[in-house]
Amino acid sequence: MAVVAPAPLALVEVTGSDRVTYLEAVTSQALADAKPFTVRGALHLDVHGAPLQQFDVLVHPERLWLLCPTAEVADAVVSVLGGRTFLSDATFTRRDDVAVASLRGDDARDVAAAAGLDVAPAHWDSDDEVVRVGRAAGIDLLGDGDAVDAAVAHLVEVGARAGDASDLADARIVAGEPAW
């Protein structure tokens, strides 16, 4: 059964004309060819190739959004990557005004579709209130707290079970998704 719950994910916004080239230079991900409304996973590595931070890059025509697994990772991304831009035009801003919820489970895609919130995995879309990020095992919802709460309530109306972080962790494990 699909479960929907607040998620510990945190959002970092990257703006500036050098945002793509800078992130491509300091992460494991090629972004120059990334199409708008796609999602790409990325790692920030140390000099020995060990991962320091992991996040998903949501490609927007005017900015990049980095969806980090925790607030601590988001803070590290802003501090480390945002603090090393030197002469690059790239600004990193933690978006504390964004609430996040996740829908996971065997029938999560069907529940999302029934609610009119489905989006293909590795893509994102928005209705101007809620950003929907497609995952292999469900969706993530980002936006103003009230708008995300309304989307969560609608998901519950069409068949999802309201849950908590431990329910999301259980669904992640069942789906075989690694944790940061």
XYZ file of C-alpha atoms in Angstrom:
180
model
C 0.000 0.000 0.000
C 1.226 3.500 -0.819
C 2.255 5.665 2.098
C 2.612 9.446 2.090
C 4.488 11.376 4.772
C 6.600 14.447 5.438
C 10.122 13.797 4.148
C 13.473 14.964 5.536
C 14.529 16.257 2.106
C 15.830 19.821 1.807
C 16.053 22.137 -1.199
C 18.954 24.308 -2.352
C 18.435 26.740 -5.231
C 21.349 27.544 -7.528
C 21.129 30.636 -9.708
C 23.546 32.598 -11.880
C 24.792 32.313 -15.433
C 27.570 29.839 -14.495
C 25.354 27.500 -12.431
C 25.476 24.595 -14.897
C 29.174 24.771 -15.751
C 30.141 25.241 -12.100
C 28.099 22.264 -10.861
C 29.314 20.147 -13.751
C 32.918 20.956 -12.737
C 32.491 20.137 -9.029
C 30.128 17.133 -9.112
C 30.007 13.704 -10.693
C 27.183 14.655 -13.067
C 27.253 15.981 -16.619
C 24.662 18.763 -16.724
C 25.434 20.751 -19.888
C 23.148 18.495 -21.952
C 20.432 18.180 -19.297
C 16.994 19.092 -20.555
C 14.623 21.259 -18.504
C 12.220 19.305 -16.285
C 14.623 16.373 -15.894
C 16.216 15.097 -12.690
C 19.803 13.869 -12.428
C 21.539 12.380 -9.420
C 24.902 13.901 -8.495
C 27.707 13.448 -5.999
C 30.203 15.934 -4.652
C 33.416 13.938 -4.223
C 36.572 14.517 -2.197
C 40.022 14.477 -3.849
C 40.166 10.686 -3.457
C 36.767 10.101 -5.062
C 34.836 9.435 -1.860
C 31.345 10.973 -1.789
C 30.926 13.997 0.476
C 27.367 14.924 -0.468
C 24.676 13.378 -2.622
C 21.709 15.198 -4.145
C 19.373 15.243 -7.118
C 19.563 18.099 -9.604
C 16.199 19.340 -10.852
C 16.892 21.177 -14.094
C 14.871 24.363 -14.535
C 15.352 26.734 -17.479
C 16.360 29.617 -15.172
C 17.886 27.848 -12.142
C 18.858 24.503 -10.710
C 17.266 22.986 -7.632
C 19.323 20.554 -5.582
C 17.119 18.150 -3.657
C 19.254 16.949 -0.756
C 18.500 13.878 1.400
C 18.747 15.839 4.679
C 18.986 19.396 5.987
C 22.581 18.672 7.047
C 23.544 17.749 3.478
C 21.822 20.900 2.183
C 23.762 23.027 4.672
C 27.033 21.380 3.614
C 26.244 21.957 -0.069
C 25.550 25.646 0.543
C 28.633 26.037 2.718
C 31.133 24.028 0.689
C 29.993 24.286 -2.926
C 28.408 27.703 -2.505
C 31.486 28.968 -0.697
C 33.902 27.977 -3.467
C 32.403 29.638 -6.507
C 35.285 32.167 -6.684
C 34.760 34.091 -9.935
C 31.838 31.959 -11.134
C 28.367 33.469 -11.286
C 26.652 30.798 -9.183
C 24.745 31.479 -5.974
C 23.568 28.731 -3.608
C 20.556 29.449 -1.385
C 18.933 27.077 1.096
C 15.146 27.218 0.640
C 13.778 26.832 4.161
C 10.350 27.972 2.939
C 9.792 24.701 1.060
C 7.929 21.775 2.628
C 8.543 18.260 1.309
C 6.457 15.076 1.404
C 7.048 11.730 -0.277
C 4.712 9.076 -1.626
C 6.171 5.565 -1.732
C 4.963 1.985 -1.982
C 4.022 -0.727 -4.445
C 1.002 1.172 -5.773
C 2.407 4.698 -5.337
C 2.444 5.404 -9.069
C -1.226 4.353 -9.372
C -2.224 6.509 -6.382
C -0.302 9.486 -7.783
C -2.034 9.039 -11.145
C -5.457 8.826 -9.464
C -4.707 12.109 -7.703
C -3.542 13.759 -10.938
C -0.046 14.162 -9.482
C 1.928 11.540 -11.398
C 5.147 12.421 -13.177
C 7.576 10.079 -14.928
C 10.653 8.919 -13.013
C 13.694 11.182 -13.492
C 11.412 14.100 -14.416
C 9.664 16.862 -12.505
C 6.654 19.045 -13.160
C 4.741 21.778 -11.385
C 1.256 23.213 -11.176
C 2.588 26.551 -9.842
C 1.881 25.443 -6.257
C 3.490 22.028 -5.895
C 6.557 20.648 -7.644
C 6.245 16.916 -8.306
C 9.449 14.880 -8.661
C 9.083 11.465 -10.290
C 10.850 8.547 -8.631
C 10.984 4.894 -9.613
C 9.051 4.040 -6.442
C 6.763 7.085 -6.174
C 6.916 10.866 -6.115
C 8.229 13.705 -3.964
C 6.136 16.851 -3.455
C 7.742 20.246 -2.811
C 6.164 23.614 -2.178
C 4.512 25.905 0.313
C 3.457 24.005 3.441
C -0.274 24.518 2.872
C -0.064 23.438 -0.771
C 1.930 20.303 0.098
C -0.519 19.502 2.923
C -3.429 19.798 0.463
C -1.678 17.488 -2.020
C -0.993 14.980 0.773
C -4.655 15.102 1.845
C -5.723 14.477 -1.753
C -3.373 11.479 -1.991
C -4.922 10.066 1.182
C -8.416 10.601 -0.286
C -7.532 8.520 -3.353
C -5.925 5.627 -1.479
C -2.601 6.462 0.153
C -2.073 5.851 3.846
C -0.782 8.765 5.930
C 2.484 7.738 7.534
C 5.722 8.997 9.007
C 9.464 8.937 8.330
C 9.827 5.322 9.462
C 7.145 4.266 6.951
C 9.072 6.051 4.191
C 12.285 4.325 5.295
C 10.531 0.936 5.189
C 9.206 1.657 1.671
C 12.684 2.788 0.570
C 14.209 -0.475 1.812
C 11.529 -2.600 0.113
C 12.148 -0.717 -3.150
C 15.913 -1.269 -2.842
C 16.757 2.442 -2.739
C 19.970 3.171 -0.816
C 19.974 5.753 1.970
C 22.505 8.533 2.159
